[in-house]
Short mmCIF file of C-alpha atoms in Angstrom, two decimals:
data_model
loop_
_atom_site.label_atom_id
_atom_site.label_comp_id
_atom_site.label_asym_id
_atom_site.label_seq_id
_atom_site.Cartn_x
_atom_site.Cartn_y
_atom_site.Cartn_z
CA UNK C 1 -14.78 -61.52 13.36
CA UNK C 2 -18.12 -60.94 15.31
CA UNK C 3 -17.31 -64.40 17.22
CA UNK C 4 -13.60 -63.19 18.18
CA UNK C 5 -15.28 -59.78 19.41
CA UNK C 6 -18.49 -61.53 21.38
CA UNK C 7 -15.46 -63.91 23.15
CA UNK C 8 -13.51 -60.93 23.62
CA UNK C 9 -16.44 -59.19 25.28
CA UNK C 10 -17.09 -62.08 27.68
CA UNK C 11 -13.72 -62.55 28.41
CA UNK C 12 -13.01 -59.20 29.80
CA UNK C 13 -16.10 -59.64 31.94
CA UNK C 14 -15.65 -63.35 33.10
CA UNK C 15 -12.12 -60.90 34.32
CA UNK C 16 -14.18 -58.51 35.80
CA UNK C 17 -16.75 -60.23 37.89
CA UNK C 18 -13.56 -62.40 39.33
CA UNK C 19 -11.84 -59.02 40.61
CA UNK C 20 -15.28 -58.13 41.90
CA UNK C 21 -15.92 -60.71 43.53
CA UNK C 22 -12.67 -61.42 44.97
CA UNK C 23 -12.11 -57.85 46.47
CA UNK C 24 -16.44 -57.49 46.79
CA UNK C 25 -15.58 -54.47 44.62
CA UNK C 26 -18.42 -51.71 44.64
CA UNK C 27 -20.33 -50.46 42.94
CA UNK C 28 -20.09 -53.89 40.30
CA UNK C 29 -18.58 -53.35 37.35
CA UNK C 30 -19.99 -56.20 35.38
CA UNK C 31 -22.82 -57.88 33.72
CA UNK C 32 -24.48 -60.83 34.69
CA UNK C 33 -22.46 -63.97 33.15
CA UNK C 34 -25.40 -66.09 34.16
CA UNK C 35 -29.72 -66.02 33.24
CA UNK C 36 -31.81 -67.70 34.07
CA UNK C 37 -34.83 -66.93 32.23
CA UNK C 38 -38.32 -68.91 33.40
CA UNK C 39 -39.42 -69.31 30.03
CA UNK C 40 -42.90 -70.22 31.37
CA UNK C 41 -44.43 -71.11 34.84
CA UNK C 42 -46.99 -73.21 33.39
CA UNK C 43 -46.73 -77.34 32.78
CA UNK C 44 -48.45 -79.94 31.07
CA UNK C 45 -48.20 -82.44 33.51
CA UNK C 46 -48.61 -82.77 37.32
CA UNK C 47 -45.73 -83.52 39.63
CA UNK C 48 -46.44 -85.07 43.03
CA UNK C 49 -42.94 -83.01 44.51
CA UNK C 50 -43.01 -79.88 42.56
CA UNK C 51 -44.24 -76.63 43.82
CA UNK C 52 -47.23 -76.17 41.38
CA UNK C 53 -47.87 -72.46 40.86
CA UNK C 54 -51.60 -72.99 41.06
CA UNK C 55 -51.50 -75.11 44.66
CA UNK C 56 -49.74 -71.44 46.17
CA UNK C 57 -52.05 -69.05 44.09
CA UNK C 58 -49.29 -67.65 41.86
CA UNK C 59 -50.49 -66.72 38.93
CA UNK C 60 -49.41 -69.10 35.43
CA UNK C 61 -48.31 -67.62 32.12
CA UNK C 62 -45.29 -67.19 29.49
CA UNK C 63 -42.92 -64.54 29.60
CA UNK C 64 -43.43 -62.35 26.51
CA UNK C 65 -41.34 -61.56 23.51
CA UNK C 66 -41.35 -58.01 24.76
CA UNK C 67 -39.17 -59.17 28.15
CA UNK C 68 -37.29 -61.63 26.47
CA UNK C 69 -36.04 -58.45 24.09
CA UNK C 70 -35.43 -56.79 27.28
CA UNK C 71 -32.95 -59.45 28.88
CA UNK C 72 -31.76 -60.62 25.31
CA UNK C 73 -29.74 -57.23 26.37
CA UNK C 74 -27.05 -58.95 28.57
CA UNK C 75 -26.54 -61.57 26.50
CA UNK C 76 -23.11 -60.46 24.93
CA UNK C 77 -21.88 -60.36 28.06
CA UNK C 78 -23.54 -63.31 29.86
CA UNK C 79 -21.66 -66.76 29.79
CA UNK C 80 -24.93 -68.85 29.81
CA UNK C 81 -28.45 -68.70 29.42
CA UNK C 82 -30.42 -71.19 31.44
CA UNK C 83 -33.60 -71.12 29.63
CA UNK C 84 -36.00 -72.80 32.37
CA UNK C 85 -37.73 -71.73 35.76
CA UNK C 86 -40.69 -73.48 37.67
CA UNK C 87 -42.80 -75.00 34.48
CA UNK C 88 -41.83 -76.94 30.97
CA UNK C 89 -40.22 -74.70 28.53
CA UNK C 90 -41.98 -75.91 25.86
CA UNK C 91 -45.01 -74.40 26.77
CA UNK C 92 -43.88 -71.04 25.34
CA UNK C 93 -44.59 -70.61 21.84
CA UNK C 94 -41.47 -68.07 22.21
CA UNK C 95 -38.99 -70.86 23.43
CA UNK C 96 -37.31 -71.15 19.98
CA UNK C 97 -37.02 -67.56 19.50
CA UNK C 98 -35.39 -67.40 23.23
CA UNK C 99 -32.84 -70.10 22.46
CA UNK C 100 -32.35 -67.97 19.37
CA UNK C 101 -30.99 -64.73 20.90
CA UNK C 102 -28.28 -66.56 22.97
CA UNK C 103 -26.65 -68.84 20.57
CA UNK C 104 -26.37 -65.40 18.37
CA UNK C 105 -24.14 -63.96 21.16
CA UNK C 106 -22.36 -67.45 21.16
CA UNK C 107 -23.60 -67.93 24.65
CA UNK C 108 -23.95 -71.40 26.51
CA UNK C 109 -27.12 -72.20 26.46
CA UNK C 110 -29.40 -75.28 28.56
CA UNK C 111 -33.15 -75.89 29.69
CA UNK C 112 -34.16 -78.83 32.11
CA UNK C 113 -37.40 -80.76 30.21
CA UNK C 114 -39.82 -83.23 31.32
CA UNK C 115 -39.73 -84.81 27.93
CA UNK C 116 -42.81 -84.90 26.85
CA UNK C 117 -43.47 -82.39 24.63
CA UNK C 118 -39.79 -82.89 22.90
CA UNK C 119 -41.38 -83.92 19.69
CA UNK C 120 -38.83 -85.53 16.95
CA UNK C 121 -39.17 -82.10 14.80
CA UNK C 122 -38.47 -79.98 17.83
CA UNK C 123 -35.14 -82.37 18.54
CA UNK C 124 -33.89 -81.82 14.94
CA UNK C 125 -33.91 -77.86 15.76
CA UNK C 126 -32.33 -77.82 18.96
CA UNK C 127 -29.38 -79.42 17.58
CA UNK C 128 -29.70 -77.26 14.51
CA UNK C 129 -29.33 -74.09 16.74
CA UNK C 130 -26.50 -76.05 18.64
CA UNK C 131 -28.30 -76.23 22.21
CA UNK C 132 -25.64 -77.11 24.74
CA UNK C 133 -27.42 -79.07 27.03
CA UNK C 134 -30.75 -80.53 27.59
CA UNK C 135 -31.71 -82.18 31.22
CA UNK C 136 -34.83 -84.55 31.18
CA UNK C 137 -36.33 -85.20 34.80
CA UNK C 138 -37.07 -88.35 34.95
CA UNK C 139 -37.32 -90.45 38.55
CA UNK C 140 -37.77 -93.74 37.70
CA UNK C 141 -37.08 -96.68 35.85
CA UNK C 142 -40.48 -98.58 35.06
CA UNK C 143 -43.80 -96.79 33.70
CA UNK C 144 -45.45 -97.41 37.60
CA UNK C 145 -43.13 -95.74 39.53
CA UNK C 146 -42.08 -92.96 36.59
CA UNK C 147 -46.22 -92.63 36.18
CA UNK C 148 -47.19 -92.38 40.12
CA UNK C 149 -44.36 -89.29 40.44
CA UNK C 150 -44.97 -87.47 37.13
CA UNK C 151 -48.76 -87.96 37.05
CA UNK C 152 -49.62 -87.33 33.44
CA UNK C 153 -46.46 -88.03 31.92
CA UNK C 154 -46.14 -90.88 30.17
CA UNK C 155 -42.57 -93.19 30.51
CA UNK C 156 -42.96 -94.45 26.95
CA UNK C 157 -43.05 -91.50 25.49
CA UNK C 158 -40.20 -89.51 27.26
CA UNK C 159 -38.06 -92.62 26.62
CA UNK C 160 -39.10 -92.04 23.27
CA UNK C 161 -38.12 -88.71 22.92
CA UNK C 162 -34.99 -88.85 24.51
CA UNK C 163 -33.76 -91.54 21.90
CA UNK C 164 -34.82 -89.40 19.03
CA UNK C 165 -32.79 -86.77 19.98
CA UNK C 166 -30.03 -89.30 20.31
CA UNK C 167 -30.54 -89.90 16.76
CA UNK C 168 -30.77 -86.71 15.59
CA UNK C 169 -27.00 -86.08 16.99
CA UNK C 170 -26.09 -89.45 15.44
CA UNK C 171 -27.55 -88.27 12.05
CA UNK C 172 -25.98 -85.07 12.16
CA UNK C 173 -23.21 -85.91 13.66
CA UNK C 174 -23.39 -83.05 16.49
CA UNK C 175 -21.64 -83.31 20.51
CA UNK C 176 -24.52 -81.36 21.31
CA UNK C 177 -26.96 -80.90 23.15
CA UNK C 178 -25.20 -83.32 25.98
CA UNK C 179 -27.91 -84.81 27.59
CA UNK C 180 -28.65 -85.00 31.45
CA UNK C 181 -31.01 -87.00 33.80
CA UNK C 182 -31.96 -85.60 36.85
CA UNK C 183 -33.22 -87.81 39.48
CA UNK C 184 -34.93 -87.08 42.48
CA UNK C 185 -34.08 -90.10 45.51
CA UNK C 186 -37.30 -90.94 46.62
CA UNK C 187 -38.63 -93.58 49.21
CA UNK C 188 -40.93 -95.07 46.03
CA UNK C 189 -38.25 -94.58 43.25
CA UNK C 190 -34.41 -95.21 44.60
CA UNK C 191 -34.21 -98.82 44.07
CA UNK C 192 -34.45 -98.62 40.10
CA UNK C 193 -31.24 -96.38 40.30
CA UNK C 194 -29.20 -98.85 38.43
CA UNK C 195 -31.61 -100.11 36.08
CA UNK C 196 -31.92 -96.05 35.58
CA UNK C 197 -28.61 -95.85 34.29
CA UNK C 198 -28.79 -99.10 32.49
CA UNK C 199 -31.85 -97.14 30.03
CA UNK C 200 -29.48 -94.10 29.92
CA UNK C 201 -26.60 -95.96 28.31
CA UNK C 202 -28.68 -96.76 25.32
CA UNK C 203 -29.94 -93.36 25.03
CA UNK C 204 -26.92 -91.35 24.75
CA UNK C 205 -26.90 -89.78 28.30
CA UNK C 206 -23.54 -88.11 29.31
CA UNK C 207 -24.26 -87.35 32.90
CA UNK C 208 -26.89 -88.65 35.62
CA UNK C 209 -27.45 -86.22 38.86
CA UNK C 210 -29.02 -88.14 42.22
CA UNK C 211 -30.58 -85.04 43.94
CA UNK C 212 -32.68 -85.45 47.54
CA UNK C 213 -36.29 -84.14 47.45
CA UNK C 214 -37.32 -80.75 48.53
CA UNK C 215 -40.00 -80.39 50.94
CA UNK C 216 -42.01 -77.35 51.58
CA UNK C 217 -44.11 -76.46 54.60
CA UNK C 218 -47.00 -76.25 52.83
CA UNK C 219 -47.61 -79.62 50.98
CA UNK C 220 -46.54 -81.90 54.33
CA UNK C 221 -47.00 -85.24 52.29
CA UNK C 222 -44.10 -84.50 51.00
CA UNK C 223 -42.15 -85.62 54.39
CA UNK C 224 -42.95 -89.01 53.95
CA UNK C 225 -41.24 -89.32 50.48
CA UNK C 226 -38.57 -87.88 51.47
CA UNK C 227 -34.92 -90.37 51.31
CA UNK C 228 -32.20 -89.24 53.35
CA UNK C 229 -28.89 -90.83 52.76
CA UNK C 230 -28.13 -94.14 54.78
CA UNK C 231 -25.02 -95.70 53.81
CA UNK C 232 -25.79 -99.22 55.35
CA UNK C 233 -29.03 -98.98 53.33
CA UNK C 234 -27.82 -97.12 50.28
CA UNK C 235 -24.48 -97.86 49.08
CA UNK C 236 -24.81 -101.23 47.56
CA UNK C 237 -27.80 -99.52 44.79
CA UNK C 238 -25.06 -96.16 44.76
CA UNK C 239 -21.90 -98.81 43.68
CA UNK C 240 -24.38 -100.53 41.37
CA UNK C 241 -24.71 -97.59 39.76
CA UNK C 242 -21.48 -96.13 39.48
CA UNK C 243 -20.17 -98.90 37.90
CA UNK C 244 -23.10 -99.17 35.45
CA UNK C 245 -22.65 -95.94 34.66
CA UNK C 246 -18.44 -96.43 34.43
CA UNK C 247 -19.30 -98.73 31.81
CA UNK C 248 -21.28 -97.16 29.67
CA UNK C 249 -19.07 -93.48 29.78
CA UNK C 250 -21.68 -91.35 32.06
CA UNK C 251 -20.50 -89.22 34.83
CA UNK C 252 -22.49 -89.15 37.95
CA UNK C 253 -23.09 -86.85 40.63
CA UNK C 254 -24.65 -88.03 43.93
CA UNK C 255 -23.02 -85.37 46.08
CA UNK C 256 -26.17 -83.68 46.68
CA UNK C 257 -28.02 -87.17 47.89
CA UNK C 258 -25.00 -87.84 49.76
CA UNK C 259 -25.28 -84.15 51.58
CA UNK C 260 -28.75 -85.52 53.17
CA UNK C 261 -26.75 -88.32 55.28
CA UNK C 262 -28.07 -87.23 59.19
CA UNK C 263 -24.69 -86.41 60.17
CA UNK C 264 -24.75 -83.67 57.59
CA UNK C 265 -27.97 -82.07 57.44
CA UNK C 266 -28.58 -78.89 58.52
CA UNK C 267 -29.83 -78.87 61.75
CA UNK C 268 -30.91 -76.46 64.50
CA UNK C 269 -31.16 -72.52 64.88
CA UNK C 270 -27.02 -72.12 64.99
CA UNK C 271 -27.34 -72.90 60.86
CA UNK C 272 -29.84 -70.64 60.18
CA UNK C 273 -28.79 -67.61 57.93
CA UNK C 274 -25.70 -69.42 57.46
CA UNK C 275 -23.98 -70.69 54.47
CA UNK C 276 -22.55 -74.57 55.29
CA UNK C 277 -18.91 -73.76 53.93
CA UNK C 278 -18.87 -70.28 55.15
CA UNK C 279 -17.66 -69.02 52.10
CA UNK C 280 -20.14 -65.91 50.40
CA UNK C 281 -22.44 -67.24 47.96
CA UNK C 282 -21.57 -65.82 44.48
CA UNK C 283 -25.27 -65.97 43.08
CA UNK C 284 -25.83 -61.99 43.68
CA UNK C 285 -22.41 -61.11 41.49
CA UNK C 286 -23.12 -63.70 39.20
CA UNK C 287 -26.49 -64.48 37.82
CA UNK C 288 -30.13 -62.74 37.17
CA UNK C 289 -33.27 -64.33 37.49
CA UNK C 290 -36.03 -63.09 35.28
CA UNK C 291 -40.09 -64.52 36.32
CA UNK C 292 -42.32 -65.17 33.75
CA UNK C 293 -43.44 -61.93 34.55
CA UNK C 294 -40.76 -59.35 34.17
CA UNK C 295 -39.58 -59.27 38.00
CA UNK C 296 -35.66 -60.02 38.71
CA UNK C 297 -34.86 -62.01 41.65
CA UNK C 298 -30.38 -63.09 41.95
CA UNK C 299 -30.88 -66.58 41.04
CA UNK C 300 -33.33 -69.63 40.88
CA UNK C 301 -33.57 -70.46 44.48
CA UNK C 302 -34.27 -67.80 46.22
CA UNK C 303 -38.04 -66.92 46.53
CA UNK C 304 -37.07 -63.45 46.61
CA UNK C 305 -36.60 -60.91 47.14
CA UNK C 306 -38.10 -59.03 43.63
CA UNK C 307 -35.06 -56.35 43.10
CA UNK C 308 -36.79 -55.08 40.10
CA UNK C 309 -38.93 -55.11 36.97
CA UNK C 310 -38.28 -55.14 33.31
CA UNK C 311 -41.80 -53.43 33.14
CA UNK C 312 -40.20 -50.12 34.76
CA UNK C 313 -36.38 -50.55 34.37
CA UNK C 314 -33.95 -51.75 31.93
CA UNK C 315 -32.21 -55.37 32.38
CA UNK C 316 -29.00 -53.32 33.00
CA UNK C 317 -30.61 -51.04 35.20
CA UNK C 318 -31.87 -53.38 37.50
CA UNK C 319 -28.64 -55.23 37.68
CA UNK C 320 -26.61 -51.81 38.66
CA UNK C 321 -29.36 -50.84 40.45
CA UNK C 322 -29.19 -50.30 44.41
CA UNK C 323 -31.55 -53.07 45.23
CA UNK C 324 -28.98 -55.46 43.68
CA UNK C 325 -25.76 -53.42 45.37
CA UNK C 326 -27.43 -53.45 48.71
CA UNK C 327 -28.03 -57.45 48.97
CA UNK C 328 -24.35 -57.49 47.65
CA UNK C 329 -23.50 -55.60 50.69
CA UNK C 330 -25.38 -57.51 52.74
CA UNK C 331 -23.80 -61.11 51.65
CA UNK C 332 -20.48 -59.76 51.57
CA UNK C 333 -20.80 -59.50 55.19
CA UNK C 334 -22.63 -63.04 55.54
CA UNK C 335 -26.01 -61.70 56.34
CA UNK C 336 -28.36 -63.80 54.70
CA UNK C 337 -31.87 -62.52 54.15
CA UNK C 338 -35.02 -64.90 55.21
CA UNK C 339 -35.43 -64.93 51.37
CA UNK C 340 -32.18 -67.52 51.19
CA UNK C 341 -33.17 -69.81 54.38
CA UNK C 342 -35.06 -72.67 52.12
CA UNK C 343 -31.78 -72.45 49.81
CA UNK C 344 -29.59 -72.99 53.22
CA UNK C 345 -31.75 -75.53 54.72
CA UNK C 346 -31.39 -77.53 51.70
CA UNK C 347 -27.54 -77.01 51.16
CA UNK C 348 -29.24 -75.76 47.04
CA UNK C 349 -26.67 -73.43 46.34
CA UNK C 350 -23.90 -74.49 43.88
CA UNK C 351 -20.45 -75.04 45.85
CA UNK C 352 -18.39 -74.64 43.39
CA UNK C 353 -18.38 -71.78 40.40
CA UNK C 354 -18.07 -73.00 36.97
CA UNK C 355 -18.00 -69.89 34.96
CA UNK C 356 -14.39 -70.21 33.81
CA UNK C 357 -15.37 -73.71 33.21
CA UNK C 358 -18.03 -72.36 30.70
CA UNK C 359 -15.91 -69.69 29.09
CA UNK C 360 -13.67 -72.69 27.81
CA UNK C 361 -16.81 -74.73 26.43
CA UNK C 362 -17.86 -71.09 24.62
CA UNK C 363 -14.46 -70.62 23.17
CA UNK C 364 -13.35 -74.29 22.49
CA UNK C 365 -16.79 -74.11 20.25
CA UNK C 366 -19.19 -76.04 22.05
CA UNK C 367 -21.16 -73.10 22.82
CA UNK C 368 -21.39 -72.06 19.10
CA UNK C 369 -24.27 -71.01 16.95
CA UNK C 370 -24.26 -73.62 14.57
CA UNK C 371 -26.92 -72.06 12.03
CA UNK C 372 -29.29 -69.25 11.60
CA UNK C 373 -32.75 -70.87 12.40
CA UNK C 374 -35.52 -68.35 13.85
CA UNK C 375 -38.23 -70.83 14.45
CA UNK C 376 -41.34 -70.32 14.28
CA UNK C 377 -43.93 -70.50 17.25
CA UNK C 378 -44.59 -74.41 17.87
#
């Protein structure tokens, strides 16, 4: 009975964010059917591409119990719970307890990883609690060029890892968590594509994403691994892939990569403050970001701006609240703030909206809370 009400309750808001949406209906008569929740900013290795916290003088930590109560909320409504932001997940001794609170509203629920701290004890609970998805980063194929990128990681160990979860799903014969890899095209790295896709055949991996590297002004390096997509140069490694990957059942994605081809990029002061499509992005009707700290930003790629905090307003609040209705307004009418321009630059935003897609995971089962299991921290 209480899953036939929660799918009820989502149901009737997947309807109404689609009718608000559609007719930019005011003032928003919905929840948020997607979190994201940055379960931690912190990480315990060091990635040559990543924004670290501590190079831009942000302040690290782990969002507290006390905040995740606060957002926990939404979740009857919400469709998904992405529990990740800028650092490793399992740095938060609260992760489990996170996970926890969405499956128990029969939400769909993922987290990217970099692996390492995925112990075999930790695998054996996330497909207890019936984790939907799990995405390891991993950008390379050997332990040299896996090593040089995620300096401190180690490739035998994430490898590792991975394959014990594989087990564990094997053992208990679970669907879930499906597992991703997400790989970041490099100039050091995008040869060992296809021997990429060769290791994830034998460790269970449903889906492989190609994704281009993000620069930011501030770490200039950067520029020079950056890969931008050349067909002459590229397409022999893409088709050795794809048909790796055809054999061995995983989808891939390499539309993003693909998006970087010169001919495509954004170029030029005419782009700026403007979506590629044209069509309004659907992040500020559709998804809440909550820091590490408390503050709520629309979703995981803008850098702001902060339209509230769950240390002076409610989750709900904050989402009804006129900071949120105003940058509604203003996207309705396809006037992007400076806060979006890194997202437009880099074409980030998701084309395509898969929150019916989700519903039908959530009420087919795949989103379902397979057992009671409040872990403790660890």
């Amino acid at each position: 009975m209480r899953r036939t009400y929660n799918l009820r309750r989502k149901r009737q808001n997947l309807s109404l964010y689609k009718r608000a949406l559609q007719k930019r209906r005011k003032p928003t008569p919905h929840l948020p059917l997607e979190i994201f929740v940055e379960v931690s900013n912190r990480c315990n290795i060091r990635c040559v591409m990543c924004a670290r916290p501590e190079e831009m003088g942000i302040e690290t930590g782990d969002i507290s119990m006390d905040h995740i109560d606060r957002v926990s909320e939404l979740f009857s409504g919400s469709l998904m719970l992405h529990a990740y932001g800028f650092g490793e997940p399992f740095m938060n001794p609260h992760f489990f307890r996170l996970l926890d609170r969405a499956k128990r509203k029969f939400a769909y629920v993922d987290f990217f990883t970099n692996g390492m701290a995925l112990s075999r004890d930790k695998a054996r609970r996330v497909v207890d609690m019936g984790v939907d998805r799990i995405t390891f980063s991993i950008d390379g194929a050997t332990a040299p060029t896996f090593e040089s990128l995620r300096v401190g990681a180690r490739f035998d160990t994430v490898l590792g890892n991975m394959r014990s979860l594989h087990e564990e799903k094997l053992r208990q014969g679970s669907e879930v968590p499906k597992v991703d890899i997400n790989f970041i095209a490099m100039q050091s790295n995008f040869h060992e594509l296809p021997e990429l896709a060769e290791i994830a055949g034998e460790a269970g991996v449903a889906h492989l994403n190609v994704k281009p590297l993000v620069t930011y002004a501030y770490k200039p390096a950067l520029d020079n691994l950056r890969r931008t997509y050349r067909p002459e140069k590229d397409d022999e490694i893409l088709d050795m892939t794809a048909r790796l990957c055809g054999e061995k059942g995983i989808s891939l994605d390499t539309a993003p990569y693909l998006n970087t081809a010169p001919s495509l990029e954004n170029r030029g002061e005419e782009q700026k403050g403007r979506r590629p499509n044209r069509s309004v992005c659907f992040q500020p009707w559709k998804t809440m970001y909550v820091t590490w700290t408390g503050q709520i930003k629309t979703c995981c790629f803008a850098h702001g701006p902060i339209l509230g905090s769950l240390d002076q307003d409610s989750a709900g609040d904050i989402w009804f609240g006129e900071a949120y209705e105003a940058l509604r307004d203003r996207i309705a009418r396809g006037d992007y703030p400076e806060d979006c321009s890194h997202c437009l630059q880099f074409a980030l935003m998701p084309l395509r909206d898969d929150a019916e897609d989700i519903f039908g995971l959530i009420s087919r089962g795949l989103g379902r809370f397979k057992r009671s299991v409040v872990m403790s921290p660890g």
